[in-house]
Short mmCIF file of C-alpha atoms in Angstrom, two decimals:
data_model
loop_
_atom_site.label_atom_id
_atom_site.label_comp_id
_atom_site.label_asym_id
_atom_site.label_seq_id
_atom_site.Cartn_x
_atom_site.Cartn_y
_atom_site.Cartn_z
CA UNK A 21 0.38 -0.01 0.06
CA UNK A 22 1.66 3.56 -0.68
CA UNK A 23 -0.05 6.57 1.14
CA UNK A 24 1.03 10.23 0.21
CA UNK A 25 1.11 13.14 2.40
CA UNK A 26 2.72 16.20 3.44
CA UNK A 27 4.56 15.42 5.91
CA UNK A 28 5.94 11.59 7.11
CA UNK A 29 6.95 11.83 10.91
CA UNK A 30 9.09 9.31 12.29
CA UNK A 31 8.95 9.19 16.07
CA UNK A 32 5.48 9.52 18.21
CA UNK A 33 7.33 11.17 21.62
CA UNK A 34 6.08 14.38 22.57
CA UNK A 35 7.95 16.34 19.54
CA UNK A 36 6.44 14.06 16.97
CA UNK A 37 3.22 14.36 18.19
CA UNK A 38 3.13 17.96 19.17
CA UNK A 39 4.52 18.33 15.10
CA UNK A 40 1.65 16.60 13.76
CA UNK A 41 -0.65 17.93 15.82
CA UNK A 42 0.35 21.47 14.99
CA UNK A 43 0.90 20.52 10.92
CA UNK A 44 -2.89 19.51 11.11
CA UNK A 45 -3.86 22.45 12.48
CA UNK A 46 -2.29 24.25 9.95
CA UNK A 47 -4.52 22.17 7.10
CA UNK A 48 -1.22 20.09 6.10
CA UNK A 49 -1.71 16.54 6.14
CA UNK A 50 0.58 14.10 8.25
CA UNK A 51 1.59 10.24 8.48
CA UNK A 52 2.77 9.85 11.82
CA UNK A 53 4.58 6.15 12.87
CA UNK A 54 6.12 4.74 15.86
CA UNK A 55 7.31 1.18 17.65
CA UNK A 56 5.49 1.50 20.59
CA UNK A 57 1.87 -0.05 21.11
CA UNK A 58 0.83 3.73 22.84
CA UNK A 59 1.34 7.04 24.25
CA UNK A 60 4.01 7.00 27.42
CA UNK A 61 1.97 5.86 30.61
CA UNK A 62 4.48 6.67 33.63
CA UNK A 63 8.26 7.82 33.59
CA UNK A 64 10.89 10.10 31.78
CA UNK A 65 10.41 14.24 31.74
CA UNK A 66 8.49 15.85 34.46
CA UNK A 67 8.06 19.65 33.86
CA UNK A 68 6.91 22.36 31.56
CA UNK A 69 8.97 25.44 31.70
CA UNK A 70 7.25 28.79 31.69
CA UNK A 71 7.60 29.31 27.58
CA UNK A 72 6.21 25.79 27.11
CA UNK A 73 3.12 27.04 28.63
CA UNK A 74 3.24 30.18 26.55
CA UNK A 75 3.37 28.14 23.67
CA UNK A 76 0.92 25.61 24.73
CA UNK A 77 -1.89 28.60 24.71
CA UNK A 78 -0.85 28.97 20.66
CA UNK A 79 -1.95 25.28 20.36
CA UNK A 80 -4.94 25.71 22.88
CA UNK A 81 -2.94 22.32 24.82
CA UNK A 82 -2.94 24.95 27.65
CA UNK A 83 -6.62 24.88 29.59
CA UNK A 84 -6.72 20.96 29.13
CA UNK A 85 -2.87 20.30 30.59
CA UNK A 86 -2.40 23.06 33.17
CA UNK A 87 -4.79 22.23 35.83
CA UNK A 88 -3.36 18.86 35.68
CA UNK A 89 0.37 20.08 36.68
CA UNK A 90 1.22 21.34 40.12
CA UNK A 91 3.11 24.79 40.07
CA UNK A 92 6.39 24.96 41.22
CA UNK A 93 9.08 28.36 40.96
CA UNK A 94 11.17 27.55 44.17
CA UNK A 95 14.69 26.05 44.25
CA UNK A 96 15.87 25.44 47.76
CA UNK A 97 19.09 23.58 49.30
CA UNK A 98 19.08 21.68 52.68
CA UNK A 99 21.75 20.87 54.62
CA UNK A 100 22.48 19.90 57.81
CA UNK A 101 18.75 19.40 58.76
CA UNK A 102 17.47 22.25 57.62
CA UNK A 103 16.89 24.51 54.84
CA UNK A 104 19.86 27.32 53.98
CA UNK A 105 18.62 28.68 51.23
CA UNK A 106 14.84 29.35 49.11
CA UNK A 107 15.31 31.14 45.98
CA UNK A 108 12.92 31.91 43.60
CA UNK A 109 14.02 35.61 42.17
CA UNK A 110 14.45 34.51 38.27
CA UNK A 111 10.87 33.67 38.06
CA UNK A 112 9.68 36.28 40.39
CA UNK A 113 12.02 39.03 37.54
CA UNK A 114 10.05 37.96 34.51
CA UNK A 115 8.19 40.44 32.60
CA UNK A 116 5.10 39.65 30.27
CA UNK A 117 5.03 36.22 31.89
CA UNK A 118 1.59 35.00 33.67
CA UNK A 119 2.76 31.71 34.75
CA UNK A 120 6.43 32.43 36.90
CA UNK A 121 6.99 28.93 37.64
CA UNK A 122 7.48 25.17 36.08
CA UNK A 123 4.07 23.26 35.68
CA UNK A 124 5.58 20.02 37.20
CA UNK A 125 3.82 17.52 34.98
CA UNK A 126 4.78 13.96 33.54
CA UNK A 127 5.70 13.65 29.92
CA UNK A 128 2.87 10.71 29.45
CA UNK A 129 -0.30 13.75 29.94
CA UNK A 130 1.33 15.53 27.24
CA UNK A 131 1.36 12.79 25.00
CA UNK A 132 -2.06 11.19 25.85
CA UNK A 133 -3.66 14.53 25.33
CA UNK A 134 -2.07 15.11 21.47
CA UNK A 135 -2.48 11.27 20.98
CA UNK A 136 -6.43 11.25 21.48
CA UNK A 137 -6.46 14.69 19.59
CA UNK A 138 -4.67 13.36 16.78
CA UNK A 139 -7.00 10.26 16.90
CA UNK A 140 -9.93 12.40 17.06
CA UNK A 141 -9.12 14.48 13.98
CA UNK A 142 -8.50 11.24 11.81
CA UNK A 143 -4.61 11.78 12.22
CA UNK A 144 -3.26 8.77 14.53
CA UNK A 145 -0.53 7.37 14.93
CA UNK A 146 0.29 4.02 12.55
CA UNK A 147 1.20 2.56 15.82
CA UNK A 148 4.07 -0.89 16.17
CA UNK A 149 5.18 0.45 12.83
CA UNK A 150 9.43 0.82 11.85
CA UNK A 151 10.81 2.07 8.59
CA UNK A 152 12.80 0.51 6.75
CA UNK A 153 14.92 2.53 4.01
CA UNK A 154 14.69 6.09 3.08
CA UNK A 155 15.17 7.79 -0.44
CA UNK A 156 15.06 11.80 -1.34
CA UNK A 157 14.31 13.25 -4.63
CA UNK A 158 14.08 16.97 -5.89
CA UNK A 159 10.35 16.47 -5.48
CA UNK A 160 10.36 14.66 -2.43
CA UNK A 161 10.86 12.02 -0.27
CA UNK A 162 9.65 8.08 -0.98
CA UNK A 163 9.82 6.51 2.51
CA UNK A 164 9.16 1.90 3.39
CA UNK A 165 7.96 1.03 6.35
CA UNK A 166 9.35 -2.66 7.63
CA UNK A 167 5.35 -3.77 6.70
CA UNK A 168 6.05 -3.33 3.07
CA UNK A 169 4.20 -0.20 3.21
CA UNK A 170 5.26 3.08 1.30
CA UNK A 171 5.11 6.52 2.07
CA UNK A 172 5.48 9.33 -0.32
CA UNK A 173 5.76 12.66 1.49
CA UNK A 174 7.12 16.25 0.58
CA UNK A 175 9.12 16.31 3.74
CA UNK A 176 10.41 14.36 6.95
CA UNK A 177 10.59 15.32 10.25
CA UNK A 178 12.64 12.57 12.44
CA UNK A 179 11.54 12.85 15.81
CA UNK A 180 12.67 9.46 16.63
CA UNK A 181 14.87 9.94 19.68
CA UNK A 182 18.51 9.87 20.43
CA UNK A 183 19.13 6.54 18.06
CA UNK A 184 17.68 7.85 15.44
CA UNK A 185 16.53 6.23 12.65
CA UNK A 186 16.41 9.25 10.36
CA UNK A 187 19.85 10.61 11.61
CA UNK A 188 21.66 7.32 11.39
CA UNK A 189 20.22 6.78 7.58
CA UNK A 190 21.82 10.12 6.43
CA UNK A 191 24.81 9.51 8.54
CA UNK A 192 24.86 12.89 10.22
CA UNK A 193 27.85 13.01 13.01
CA UNK A 194 26.58 13.02 16.37
CA UNK A 195 29.03 12.74 18.77
CA UNK A 196 28.09 12.31 22.17
CA UNK A 197 30.69 13.27 25.16
CA UNK A 198 29.78 11.05 28.01
CA UNK A 199 30.57 12.51 31.78
CA UNK A 200 31.19 9.71 34.17
CA UNK A 201 27.53 10.28 35.83
CA UNK A 202 25.00 8.41 36.52
CA UNK A 203 22.15 8.78 37.92
CA UNK A 204 18.67 6.36 39.36
CA UNK A 205 15.05 8.17 38.84
CA UNK A 206 12.34 7.14 41.34
CA UNK A 207 8.39 8.09 40.61
CA UNK A 208 6.38 7.21 43.97
CA UNK A 209 4.34 7.75 46.24
CA UNK A 210 6.25 8.47 49.59
CA UNK A 211 5.95 8.15 53.13
CA UNK A 212 8.19 10.49 55.12
CA UNK A 213 8.08 12.74 57.79
CA UNK A 214 9.94 15.59 56.11
CA UNK A 215 7.03 18.02 54.76
CA UNK A 216 6.13 18.07 51.53
CA UNK A 217 6.32 21.23 49.76
CA UNK A 218 6.09 22.31 46.02
CA UNK A 219 10.10 23.09 45.71
CA UNK A 220 12.78 21.84 44.00
CA UNK A 221 15.18 20.62 46.53
CA UNK A 222 18.80 19.95 46.48
CA UNK A 223 19.79 18.09 49.26
CA UNK A 224 24.07 18.97 50.45
CA UNK A 225 25.55 16.07 51.31
CA UNK A 226 29.13 15.32 50.70
CA UNK A 227 27.98 15.88 47.24
CA UNK A 228 24.26 17.23 46.46
CA UNK A 229 23.60 13.46 44.77
CA UNK A 230 20.08 13.82 45.76
CA UNK A 231 17.54 16.13 44.44
CA UNK A 232 13.75 15.79 45.12
CA UNK A 233 11.09 16.70 42.13
CA UNK A 234 7.69 17.74 43.40
CA UNK A 235 4.78 16.12 40.98
CA UNK A 236 1.63 16.17 39.99
CA UNK A 237 -1.12 14.33 42.16
CA UNK A 238 0.27 12.23 45.05
CA UNK A 239 3.72 11.38 43.42
CA UNK A 240 7.32 12.79 44.06
CA UNK A 241 10.74 11.84 41.78
CA UNK A 242 13.91 11.82 43.39
CA UNK A 243 16.95 12.04 41.01
CA UNK A 244 19.65 10.05 43.02
CA UNK A 245 23.60 10.14 41.49
CA UNK A 246 25.08 6.74 41.85
CA UNK A 247 27.77 6.98 39.45
CA UNK A 248 27.42 3.08 38.46
CA UNK A 249 25.50 1.39 36.25
CA UNK A 250 24.59 -1.80 39.00
CA UNK A 251 22.83 -0.49 42.00
CA UNK A 252 19.28 -1.07 43.59
CA UNK A 253 16.59 0.59 44.65
CA UNK A 254 17.16 -0.08 47.81
CA UNK A 255 20.82 1.41 47.59
CA UNK A 256 19.38 4.43 45.68
CA UNK A 257 16.53 4.81 49.11
CA UNK A 258 19.89 4.78 51.58
CA UNK A 259 21.10 7.37 49.86
CA UNK A 260 17.83 9.45 49.97
CA UNK A 261 17.69 9.12 53.18
CA UNK A 262 21.43 9.74 54.19
CA UNK A 263 20.68 12.98 52.52
CA UNK A 264 17.75 14.06 54.50
CA UNK A 265 18.59 13.38 57.60
CA UNK A 266 17.43 13.80 60.31
CA UNK A 267 14.35 12.66 57.99
CA UNK A 268 13.14 9.71 56.76
CA UNK A 269 11.39 8.47 53.92
CA UNK A 270 9.75 5.21 51.96
CA UNK A 271 8.49 3.90 49.58
CA UNK A 272 4.40 3.23 49.72
CA UNK A 273 3.70 2.65 45.69
CA UNK A 274 6.49 2.36 43.28
CA UNK A 275 5.17 4.05 39.91
CA UNK A 276 8.70 4.07 38.29
CA UNK A 277 12.08 3.24 38.54
CA UNK A 278 15.19 3.55 36.05
CA UNK A 279 18.55 5.05 35.44
CA UNK A 280 20.39 6.96 33.15
CA UNK A 281 23.62 8.44 32.08
CA UNK A 282 24.34 11.70 31.19
CA UNK A 283 25.16 11.99 27.52
CA UNK A 284 25.48 15.48 25.54
CA UNK A 285 25.24 15.63 21.56
CA UNK A 286 24.23 18.22 19.05
CA UNK A 287 23.86 16.55 15.72
CA UNK A 288 26.06 18.50 13.36
CA UNK A 289 23.14 19.58 10.93
CA UNK A 290 19.64 19.60 11.67
CA UNK A 291 18.69 19.33 7.73
CA UNK A 292 19.07 17.39 4.42
CA UNK A 293 18.25 19.94 2.04
CA UNK A 294 14.76 20.97 2.62
CA UNK A 295 12.81 17.62 2.58
CA UNK A 296 14.50 15.67 5.99
CA UNK A 297 14.84 17.71 9.29
CA UNK A 298 15.23 16.36 13.06
CA UNK A 299 13.56 17.67 16.06
CA UNK A 300 13.88 16.85 19.69
CA UNK A 301 16.21 14.42 21.09
CA UNK A 302 17.25 13.08 17.21
CA UNK A 303 19.00 16.64 16.91
CA UNK A 304 20.36 17.40 20.66
CA UNK A 305 20.31 14.90 23.92
CA UNK A 306 21.94 16.21 27.45
CA UNK A 307 21.37 16.16 31.14
CA UNK A 308 17.69 16.33 32.27
CA UNK A 309 19.10 18.92 34.96
CA UNK A 310 16.90 22.14 34.68
CA UNK A 311 14.26 20.04 32.71
CA UNK A 312 15.08 21.62 29.49
CA UNK A 313 14.61 18.38 27.59
CA UNK A 314 11.50 18.29 26.53
CA UNK A 315 10.63 22.00 26.18
CA UNK A 316 13.47 22.51 23.82
CA UNK A 317 11.88 19.55 21.63
CA UNK A 318 9.02 21.29 22.16
CA UNK A 319 10.05 24.33 20.58
CA UNK A 320 11.82 22.95 18.01
CA UNK A 321 8.32 21.60 16.91
CA UNK A 322 6.59 25.10 17.56
CA UNK A 323 9.68 26.84 15.34
CA UNK A 324 9.35 24.20 12.16
CA UNK A 325 6.10 23.08 11.38
CA UNK A 326 4.93 27.59 11.14
CA UNK A 327 7.44 27.60 8.56
CA UNK A 328 6.30 24.25 6.50
CA UNK A 329 3.07 26.09 6.25
CA UNK A 330 3.82 29.08 4.97
CA UNK A 331 6.13 27.70 2.04
CA UNK A 332 3.32 24.81 1.37
CA UNK A 333 0.28 26.90 1.84
CA UNK A 334 1.45 30.63 1.47
CA UNK A 335 3.76 30.23 -1.32
CA UNK A 336 7.19 31.67 0.94
CA UNK A 337 10.09 30.68 -0.57
CA UNK A 338 11.74 27.70 0.73
CA UNK A 339 14.76 29.43 1.83
CA UNK A 340 12.60 30.01 4.78
CA UNK A 341 13.22 26.12 6.16
CA UNK A 342 17.03 27.44 6.17
CA UNK A 343 16.43 29.51 9.23
CA UNK A 344 14.97 26.47 11.32
CA UNK A 345 18.56 24.89 11.71
CA UNK A 346 20.27 28.61 12.28
CA UNK A 347 17.68 29.29 15.28
CA UNK A 348 17.47 26.05 16.57
CA UNK A 349 20.95 24.66 16.67
CA UNK A 350 22.49 27.56 19.12
CA UNK A 351 19.77 27.39 21.27
CA UNK A 352 20.43 23.29 21.59
CA UNK A 353 24.04 24.34 21.99
CA UNK A 354 23.06 26.89 24.60
CA UNK A 355 20.83 24.20 26.50
CA UNK A 356 24.09 21.55 26.32
CA UNK A 357 26.21 24.01 27.94
CA UNK A 358 23.24 25.11 30.98
CA UNK A 359 22.75 21.64 31.56
CA UNK A 360 26.40 20.61 31.47
CA UNK A 361 27.28 22.87 34.52
CA UNK A 362 24.04 22.08 36.52
CA UNK A 363 24.94 18.29 36.09
CA UNK A 364 28.67 18.36 36.77
CA UNK A 365 28.37 20.83 39.81
CA UNK A 366 26.24 17.90 41.58
CA UNK A 367 29.87 15.88 41.76
CA UNK A 368 32.90 18.84 41.76
CA UNK A 369 33.04 21.71 44.00
CA UNK A 370 35.87 24.04 44.00
CA UNK A 371 34.45 24.91 47.73
CA UNK A 372 32.91 21.51 48.30
CA UNK A 373 29.24 23.58 48.31
CA UNK A 374 27.74 21.75 45.66
CA UNK A 375 24.19 22.31 46.01
CA UNK A 376 24.46 25.70 46.59
CA UNK A 377 26.60 26.18 43.38
CA UNK A 378 23.74 24.37 41.90
CA UNK A 379 21.32 26.69 42.90
CA UNK A 380 23.31 29.23 41.38
CA UNK A 381 24.14 28.12 38.39
CA UNK A 382 20.12 27.96 38.11
CA UNK A 383 20.08 32.15 38.63
CA UNK A 384 22.96 32.64 36.00
CA UNK A 385 20.87 30.08 33.28
CA UNK A 386 17.44 31.47 33.94
CA UNK A 387 17.00 32.20 30.69
CA UNK A 388 17.38 28.74 29.26
CA UNK A 389 15.74 27.32 32.10
CA UNK A 390 12.91 29.45 32.32
CA UNK A 391 12.59 29.62 28.58
CA UNK A 392 12.00 33.18 28.55
CA UNK A 393 15.53 33.77 27.86
CA UNK A 394 15.51 32.47 24.39
CA UNK A 395 15.44 34.26 21.24
CA UNK A 396 16.74 34.54 17.72
CA UNK A 397 18.71 37.41 17.06
CA UNK A 398 21.33 39.17 19.67
CA UNK A 399 19.86 42.62 19.93
CA UNK A 400 16.63 44.67 19.80
CA UNK A 401 13.20 43.66 20.20
CA UNK A 402 12.97 41.45 16.59
CA UNK A 403 13.54 37.76 17.86
CA UNK A 404 12.80 38.17 21.37
CA UNK A 405 9.40 36.33 22.55
CA UNK A 406 6.19 38.69 22.79
CA UNK A 407 5.97 39.97 26.18
CA UNK A 408 2.12 38.58 27.57
CA UNK A 409 -0.21 41.20 28.72
CA UNK A 410 -3.82 41.68 29.96
CA UNK A 411 -6.54 42.91 27.33
CA UNK A 412 -9.75 43.97 28.40
CA UNK A 413 -13.03 44.51 25.89
CA UNK A 414 -16.00 45.03 27.98
CA UNK A 415 -16.40 43.29 30.68
CA UNK A 416 -14.43 40.46 29.63
CA UNK A 417 -10.77 40.25 29.97
CA UNK A 418 -8.31 38.17 27.99
CA UNK A 419 -4.43 36.94 27.91
CA UNK A 420 -2.96 38.52 24.91
CA UNK A 421 -1.94 34.71 23.75
CA UNK A 422 -5.06 33.38 24.06
CA UNK A 423 -5.99 35.53 20.99
CA UNK A 424 -2.90 34.53 18.84
CA UNK A 425 -3.46 32.57 15.72
CA UNK A 426 -0.61 29.83 15.04
CA UNK A 427 -1.48 29.13 11.67
CA UNK A 428 -0.69 33.36 10.81
CA UNK A 429 1.54 36.05 11.37
CA UNK A 430 -0.30 38.71 13.86
CA UNK A 431 0.52 42.73 13.15
CA UNK A 432 -0.09 43.89 16.84
CA UNK A 433 -1.40 47.38 16.50
CA UNK A 434 -1.17 49.49 20.40
CA UNK A 435 -2.45 52.37 18.47
CA UNK A 436 -5.99 54.42 18.00
CA UNK A 437 -7.47 53.69 15.06
CA UNK A 438 -5.64 51.45 12.29
CA UNK A 439 -5.21 52.52 8.84
CA UNK A 440 -6.18 50.81 5.70
CA UNK A 441 -3.67 48.16 5.27
CA UNK A 442 -3.16 45.40 2.18
CA UNK A 443 -2.80 42.17 3.93
CA UNK A 444 -1.73 38.93 2.87
CA UNK A 445 -4.36 35.84 4.06
CA UNK A 446 -1.73 34.50 6.64
CA UNK A 447 -1.30 38.07 8.50
CA UNK A 448 -4.45 38.94 11.18
CA UNK A 449 -4.53 42.26 12.72
CA UNK A 450 -5.31 42.64 16.18
CA UNK A 451 -5.81 46.33 17.60
CA UNK A 452 -5.16 47.70 21.13
CA UNK A 453 -6.01 50.84 22.65
CA UNK A 454 -3.81 51.99 25.28
CA UNK A 455 -6.80 53.81 26.91
CA UNK A 456 -10.33 52.47 28.28
CA UNK A 457 -12.67 51.31 25.26
CA UNK A 458 -15.86 49.78 25.45
CA UNK A 459 -15.97 48.02 22.02
CA UNK A 460 -11.90 47.59 21.19
CA UNK A 461 -9.06 45.70 23.47
CA UNK A 462 -7.19 48.06 25.83
CA UNK A 463 -4.43 47.29 28.00
CA UNK A 464 -3.12 49.19 31.05
CA UNK A 465 0.30 47.56 30.07
CA UNK A 466 3.03 49.80 27.96
CA UNK A 467 5.73 47.59 26.97
CA UNK A 468 4.63 48.57 23.48
CA UNK A 469 2.81 51.59 23.54
CA UNK A 470 2.43 53.55 19.81
CA UNK A 471 4.47 51.16 18.44
CA UNK A 472 3.16 48.29 15.80
CA UNK A 473 4.80 45.05 16.28
CA UNK A 474 4.70 41.71 13.38
CA UNK A 475 4.43 38.83 15.36
CA UNK A 476 5.72 35.62 14.02
CA UNK A 477 3.33 32.10 14.45
CA UNK A 478 5.64 31.30 17.08
CA UNK A 479 5.03 34.04 19.07
CA UNK A 480 8.52 35.81 18.55
CA UNK A 481 8.77 39.33 17.45
CA UNK A 482 9.39 39.47 13.61
CA UNK A 483 9.05 43.32 12.69
CA UNK A 484 8.74 46.53 14.92
CA UNK A 485 7.99 50.12 14.08
CA UNK A 486 6.08 53.18 14.95
CA UNK A 487 2.57 53.38 13.86
CA UNK A 488 3.34 54.49 10.51
CA UNK A 489 4.64 51.90 9.55
CA UNK A 490 2.48 48.96 9.49
CA UNK A 491 2.39 48.63 5.65
CA UNK A 492 5.64 48.66 5.83
CA UNK A 493 6.45 45.90 8.31
CA UNK A 494 3.92 43.76 5.96
CA UNK A 495 5.41 44.90 2.45
CA UNK A 496 8.76 43.65 3.72
CA UNK A 497 6.91 40.10 4.98
CA UNK A 498 5.35 39.80 1.90
CA UNK A 499 8.89 40.12 -0.01
CA UNK A 500 9.94 36.92 1.94
CA UNK A 501 6.81 35.07 -0.05
CA UNK A 502 5.51 34.92 -3.41
CA UNK A 503 2.35 33.62 -5.24
CA UNK A 504 -0.30 34.96 -2.40
CA UNK A 505 -3.24 36.51 -2.75
CA UNK A 506 -3.83 39.98 -1.13
CA UNK A 507 -7.14 41.16 0.53
CA UNK A 508 -7.62 44.67 1.85
CA UNK A 509 -8.96 45.15 5.56
CA UNK A 510 -9.94 48.91 7.30
CA UNK A 511 -8.71 49.28 10.81
#
């Protein structure tokens, strides 16, 4: 059997699922396959950062996921039987952000929700299915599955994890660094006389080899640095009790127990021409410290899919796709640096203050860890995330992000009267006044007063100018595209 589609996605972890979901929302057809029998049920990633929460707003996933999780914005240090540090300044200082915290929520919830939505849309994952070979030509890709089926697609997204078939098939270099750091991870319902608080706690003993991660519902997670591959659950629990003294802890109900060794790598390239693209762990892997893995992968999908949408549905030049690697590879490298610094601080400290060093690095690397410091470009407003703010219309209040459309650019006009504009169909206009209005949106926020912003579908700022430059910004955007129809809108 042969199937034809716009995008063939290999791997149905959170990144592949989100890529398929976003593509379907943009009117792109997808086929997505995975070896597994179903979405994840337990384990793996455990936190969504503030920036991811904003992006989930764009995809209409936020309202269903948020109530399931536990907000957490404090990193604490426990030493000699007491808390010696409890800090959240890096979250508190954020501007243009309503959710100044992690949402502690297992990866399984994300996968299950998106999997359900894809199935309901008739674009469900082809499970227990594996890839055999891939051929790429000038007109597209031909992939053969192990069951003999053929998938013809315009694009392939390899979201198939750290052992990526796609990356290996195209022999993309992926040199892995393996610091000798091995961790145990335990998800469980615990019984303890230690007060359960919604804080990430790093325990300072001889080193900082234990971290307590609060989670949704009744479970908690512990990371325990073991530095050897052969160990038991009982040995891991013994180290927790040493770090937590004089308190004690036992497992009431075990949910997940695993181990992982730290591996760090970024693929030499994220794409083969303009046809095959890597995302998530297929493109970059690193330590779990700082909770950046899942969040970085999801941002890959948000960055990539709107570009494919603009190329396929609105005639954008295919060169737009080159910006995917140009923008996301530096982010991956910065994540490697920050997570690597964090994980090494748990074992190595010149002063023996491992846990305090760890929290200090969190503060220094807060831009990556919160996700709010990620930008495309080095200076100015262009390339930065759009600040969220509260908009009011009549008696109703809306967060700005809830009004954005992932399938379109948004021209945000922070002024009184929008002039007549010639717009392509992939740009929508949102007028926001700075003075109280009964019939229009208005805001008390002053970040963008008397400015016009052109905002990308992934909510990063494409261009900014004064109110009289609205049409110039539109025209500059259109110059990147071809074969588009224009319509007229009167502000």
